[in-house]
Tab-separated table of C-alpha atoms in Angstrom:
chain	number	residue	atom	x	y	z
A	1	MET	CA	-2.652	-0.655	109.518
A	2	LYS	CA	-2.204	0.950	112.917
A	3	LYS	CA	0.536	3.584	113.173
A	4	ALA	CA	2.825	4.458	116.071
A	5	ILE	CA	4.688	7.540	117.212
A	6	ILE	CA	7.426	6.969	119.771
A	7	LEU	CA	8.623	9.787	121.993
A	8	SER	CA	12.320	9.192	121.479
A	9	SER	CA	14.848	10.716	123.862
A	10	GLY	CA	17.687	8.631	122.484
A	11	GLY	CA	17.957	6.773	125.789
A	12	VAL	CA	17.424	3.166	126.859
A	13	ASP	CA	13.708	3.272	127.640
A	14	SER	CA	12.443	5.117	124.582
A	15	THR	CA	14.733	3.200	122.232
A	16	THR	CA	13.329	-0.037	123.646
A	17	CYS	CA	9.894	1.374	122.789
A	18	VAL	CA	11.067	1.926	119.215
A	19	SER	CA	12.186	-1.716	119.039
A	20	LEU	CA	8.877	-2.877	120.440
A	21	ALA	CA	6.772	-0.809	118.046
A	22	VAL	CA	8.826	-1.855	115.011
A	23	ASP	CA	8.482	-5.489	116.075
A	24	ARG	CA	4.715	-5.140	116.468
A	25	LEU	CA	3.850	-2.928	113.502
A	26	GLY	CA	6.794	-2.860	111.098
A	27	ALA	CA	9.140	0.083	110.528
A	28	GLU	CA	6.967	1.503	107.752
A	29	ASN	CA	4.248	2.209	110.318
A	30	VAL	CA	6.490	3.746	112.987
A	31	VAL	CA	7.582	7.371	113.441
A	32	THR	CA	9.850	8.811	116.136
A	33	ALA	CA	9.610	12.285	117.650
A	34	SER	CA	12.174	14.060	119.822
A	35	ILE	CA	11.744	17.178	121.926
A	36	PHE	CA	14.426	19.747	122.665
A	37	TYR	CA	13.364	21.376	125.932
A	38	GLY	CA	16.393	23.533	126.665
A	39	GLN	CA	18.613	20.844	128.136
A	40	LYS	CA	22.323	21.479	128.671
A	41	HIS	CA	23.379	19.383	125.686
A	42	LYS	CA	22.001	17.800	122.510
A	43	LYS	CA	23.674	14.409	122.827
A	44	GLU	CA	20.349	12.676	123.398
A	45	ILE	CA	18.771	14.309	120.322
A	46	LEU	CA	21.713	13.138	118.225
A	47	ALA	CA	21.267	9.628	119.629
A	48	ALA	CA	17.557	9.674	118.746
A	49	ARG	CA	18.461	10.565	115.154
A	50	LYS	CA	20.862	7.610	114.993
A	51	VAL	CA	18.168	5.272	116.324
A	52	ALA	CA	15.710	6.504	113.678
A	53	GLU	CA	18.329	5.960	110.982
A	54	TYR	CA	19.058	2.464	112.289
A	55	TYR	CA	15.396	1.462	112.025
A	56	HIS	CA	14.753	3.471	108.837
A	57	VAL	CA	11.825	5.316	110.378
A	58	ARG	CA	10.734	8.914	109.863
A	59	HIS	CA	11.945	11.242	112.584
A	60	TYR	CA	10.535	14.598	113.714
A	61	GLU	CA	12.006	17.146	116.130
A	62	PHE	CA	10.348	19.950	118.082
A	63	ASP	CA	11.779	22.790	120.138
A	64	LEU	CA	9.765	23.490	123.298
A	65	SER	CA	12.593	25.234	125.129
A	66	ALA	CA	10.738	28.568	125.357
A	67	ILE	CA	8.106	26.947	127.565
A	68	PHE	CA	10.713	25.856	130.114
A	69	GLN	CA	12.731	29.087	130.189
A	70	TYR	CA	11.342	30.020	133.614
A	71	SER	CA	12.275	26.716	135.241
A	72	ASN	CA	15.463	26.338	137.291
A	73	CYS	CA	15.575	22.561	136.826
A	74	SER	CA	19.179	21.387	136.937
A	75	LEU	CA	18.924	19.775	133.489
A	76	LEU	CA	18.276	23.074	131.740
A	77	ALA	CA	20.936	25.255	130.157
A	78	GLY	CA	19.849	28.379	132.031
A	79	SER	CA	19.728	26.729	135.450
A	80	THR	CA	21.827	27.869	138.391
A	81	GLU	CA	21.636	24.345	139.840
A	82	GLU	CA	24.240	21.630	139.350
A	83	ILE	CA	23.212	18.144	138.304
A	84	ALA	CA	23.265	15.758	141.266
A	85	HIS	CA	25.865	13.018	141.006
A	86	GLU	CA	24.217	10.347	143.106
A	87	SER	CA	21.550	7.723	142.544
A	88	TYR	CA	17.849	8.532	142.727
A	89	ALA	CA	17.612	6.237	145.745
A	90	GLU	CA	20.316	8.248	147.499
A	91	GLN	CA	18.565	11.509	146.612
A	92	ILE	CA	15.265	10.239	148.021
A	93	ALA	CA	16.988	8.891	151.149
A	94	LYS	CA	18.581	12.294	151.711
A	95	ASN	CA	15.702	14.582	150.759
A	96	GLY	CA	12.647	12.395	151.284
A	97	GLU	CA	10.098	11.306	148.739
A	98	GLY	CA	8.875	13.757	146.141
A	99	LYS	CA	10.259	15.408	143.047
A	100	VAL	CA	13.971	15.234	142.351
A	101	SER	CA	16.090	18.118	141.040
A	102	THR	CA	15.984	16.702	137.510
A	103	TYR	CA	12.189	16.869	137.282
A	104	VAL	CA	11.316	19.200	134.378
A	105	PRO	CA	7.927	20.846	135.045
A	106	PHE	CA	5.180	18.845	133.310
A	107	ARG	CA	7.623	17.825	130.572
A	108	ASN	CA	5.935	14.533	129.769
A	109	GLY	CA	2.544	16.208	129.579
A	110	LEU	CA	3.840	18.685	127.007
A	111	MET	CA	5.690	16.007	125.065
A	112	LEU	CA	2.642	13.758	124.928
A	113	SER	CA	0.471	16.653	123.805
A	114	THR	CA	2.959	17.432	121.040
A	115	ALA	CA	2.994	13.799	119.925
A	116	ALA	CA	-0.816	13.663	119.975
A	117	SER	CA	-1.045	16.711	117.722
A	118	LEU	CA	1.567	15.212	115.383
A	119	ALA	CA	-0.309	11.903	115.283
A	120	ALA	CA	-3.632	13.546	114.461
A	121	SER	CA	-1.926	15.604	111.744
A	122	LEU	CA	0.159	12.905	110.059
A	123	PHE	CA	-2.363	10.088	110.306
A	124	GLU	CA	-5.721	11.824	110.298
A	125	GLU	CA	-7.736	8.726	109.352
A	126	ASP	CA	-5.662	6.101	111.149
A	127	GLU	CA	-5.532	4.633	114.615
A	128	VAL	CA	-2.264	5.745	116.220
A	129	ASP	CA	-0.463	4.588	119.348
A	130	ILE	CA	1.896	6.982	121.110
A	131	TYR	CA	4.605	5.099	123.000
A	132	ILE	CA	6.327	6.547	126.052
A	133	GLY	CA	9.092	4.681	127.870
A	134	ALA	CA	8.233	5.676	131.450
A	135	HIS	CA	8.814	2.820	133.888
A	136	ALA	CA	8.167	2.015	137.532
A	137	ASP	CA	11.611	3.120	138.721
A	138	ASP	CA	10.928	6.629	137.378
A	139	ALA	CA	7.727	6.882	139.390
A	140	ALA	CA	9.145	5.345	142.578
A	141	GLY	CA	9.096	7.654	145.569
A	142	ASP	CA	7.098	10.142	143.485
A	143	ALA	CA	10.416	11.284	141.967
A	144	TYR	CA	8.800	11.976	138.608
A	145	ALA	CA	5.055	12.434	138.996
A	146	ASP	CA	4.580	12.647	135.228
A	147	CYS	CA	5.943	9.117	134.853
A	148	SER	CA	3.401	7.578	137.215
A	149	GLU	CA	0.706	5.212	136.014
A	150	PRO	CA	-2.180	7.441	137.203
A	151	PHE	CA	-0.709	10.362	135.254
A	152	LEU	CA	-0.194	8.274	132.124
A	153	LYS	CA	-3.706	6.857	132.295
A	154	ALA	CA	-5.201	10.337	132.708
A	155	MET	CA	-3.153	11.695	129.801
A	156	GLY	CA	-4.181	8.700	127.742
A	157	ASP	CA	-7.840	9.477	128.389
A	158	ALA	CA	-7.325	13.131	127.459
A	159	VAL	CA	-5.423	12.270	124.276
A	160	SER	CA	-8.089	9.799	123.169
A	161	ILE	CA	-10.959	12.209	123.847
A	162	GLY	CA	-9.165	15.107	122.167
A	163	THR	CA	-8.436	13.128	118.993
A	164	TYR	CA	-11.916	11.647	118.498
A	165	GLY	CA	-10.778	8.271	119.754
A	166	LYS	CA	-8.090	7.900	117.088
A	167	VAL	CA	-4.918	8.367	119.146
A	168	HIS	CA	-4.051	6.235	122.153
A	169	LEU	CA	-1.259	6.330	124.708
A	170	VAL	CA	0.824	3.186	125.208
A	171	PHE	CA	3.111	2.854	128.218
A	172	PRO	CA	4.358	-0.735	128.110
A	173	PHE	CA	6.880	-0.384	130.938
A	174	ALA	CA	4.815	1.444	133.554
A	175	GLU	CA	4.757	-1.609	135.832
A	176	MET	CA	8.296	-2.718	134.989
A	177	ASN	CA	11.637	-1.648	136.463
A	178	LYS	CA	14.551	-0.527	134.284
A	179	ALA	CA	16.185	-3.953	134.418
A	180	GLY	CA	12.984	-5.354	132.936
A	181	VAL	CA	13.066	-2.732	130.181
A	182	VAL	CA	16.624	-3.733	129.294
A	183	ALA	CA	15.654	-7.414	129.335
A	184	THR	CA	12.856	-6.650	126.879
A	185	GLY	CA	15.227	-4.701	124.649
A	186	LEU	CA	17.913	-7.359	124.674
A	187	ALA	CA	15.362	-9.892	123.447
A	188	LEU	CA	14.481	-7.485	120.621
A	189	HIS	CA	18.148	-6.742	119.802
A	190	THR	CA	17.705	-3.055	120.617
A	191	PRO	CA	20.786	-1.078	119.453
A	192	TYR	CA	21.770	0.205	122.888
A	193	GLU	CA	25.207	1.110	121.543
A	194	LEU	CA	23.521	4.060	119.789
A	195	THR	CA	21.809	5.408	122.907
A	196	TRP	CA	22.731	8.206	125.289
A	197	SER	CA	21.408	8.515	128.852
A	198	CYS	CA	23.858	10.728	130.748
A	199	TYR	CA	22.622	14.117	131.982
A	200	GLU	CA	26.033	15.596	131.264
A	201	GLY	CA	27.116	16.318	127.689
A	202	GLY	CA	30.703	15.082	127.744
A	203	GLU	CA	32.488	12.898	125.250
A	204	LYS	CA	31.664	9.880	127.416
A	205	PRO	CA	28.907	9.318	130.008
A	206	CYS	CA	29.905	10.577	133.452
A	207	GLY	CA	28.838	7.327	135.131
A	208	THR	CA	27.835	9.102	138.344
A	209	CYS	CA	24.582	10.990	137.650
A	210	GLY	CA	21.280	9.361	138.581
A	211	THR	CA	20.462	8.101	135.117
A	212	CYS	CA	23.964	6.724	134.494
A	213	ILE	CA	23.831	4.808	137.779
A	214	ASP	CA	20.370	3.373	137.072
A	215	ARG	CA	21.350	2.437	133.539
A	216	ALA	CA	24.518	0.622	134.650
A	217	ALA	CA	22.541	-1.277	137.310
A	218	ALA	CA	19.897	-2.324	134.779
A	219	PHE	CA	22.462	-3.815	132.426
A	220	ALA	CA	24.323	-5.456	135.317
A	221	ALA	CA	21.069	-7.055	136.491
A	222	ASN	CA	20.854	-8.697	133.062
A	223	GLY	CA	24.448	-9.882	133.232
A	224	VAL	CA	25.560	-7.939	130.171
A	225	LYS	CA	27.894	-5.064	129.436
A	226	ASP	CA	26.427	-1.610	129.024
A	227	PRO	CA	27.778	-0.496	125.631
A	228	ALA	CA	27.862	3.126	126.833
A	229	LEU	CA	29.491	2.772	130.227
A	230	GLY	CA	31.420	-0.402	129.611
A	231	GLU	CA	30.456	-1.733	133.041
A	232	LYS	CA	29.140	-5.081	134.173
């Protein structure tokens, strides 16, 4: 039976990937993996653990923070930059297209490489799909180049070649916006109440950072309450 490893951030997109993989393959064939990269809080890692527990899947965690210690990305604990409290659309309108302040240098490339190594180690003789929840809104305006379809396809080729054709990259939402991701998850009864998206590490989501704004809009587009923000 094919196996799957889901890069799980504990947020909406990756948790929807967990739902999708469990639906397709069964929980016994699904593993989640989370990466600590030096971010300002661990709320998302804790959420990923809860999601793994909910689905009764094995969960692995890796610390790659040393690699990012030289970056001044606003998401990182050692950064001198503040997290922007405006939508990605507003940031692009103000600063033009290109990377946003919350882009972590080649993060997805490193995460996918980690997952590929894990897949080839855990399931040496099996076919394995690595799921990543990148979607079209992430890539819009070239905000996150490592969420774009060309990047994901190139990484997929590299992963497949480097694992003797055993491990494959799956990016089911690359052509879908976040509202579409939420629609998919709602149909699969994804436990969004367990997820965390906010870039800040407070008791409750701030509601004003880019990811909080996009998340609220995605739930509103589906006419349902966001269990984290409590907004329609």
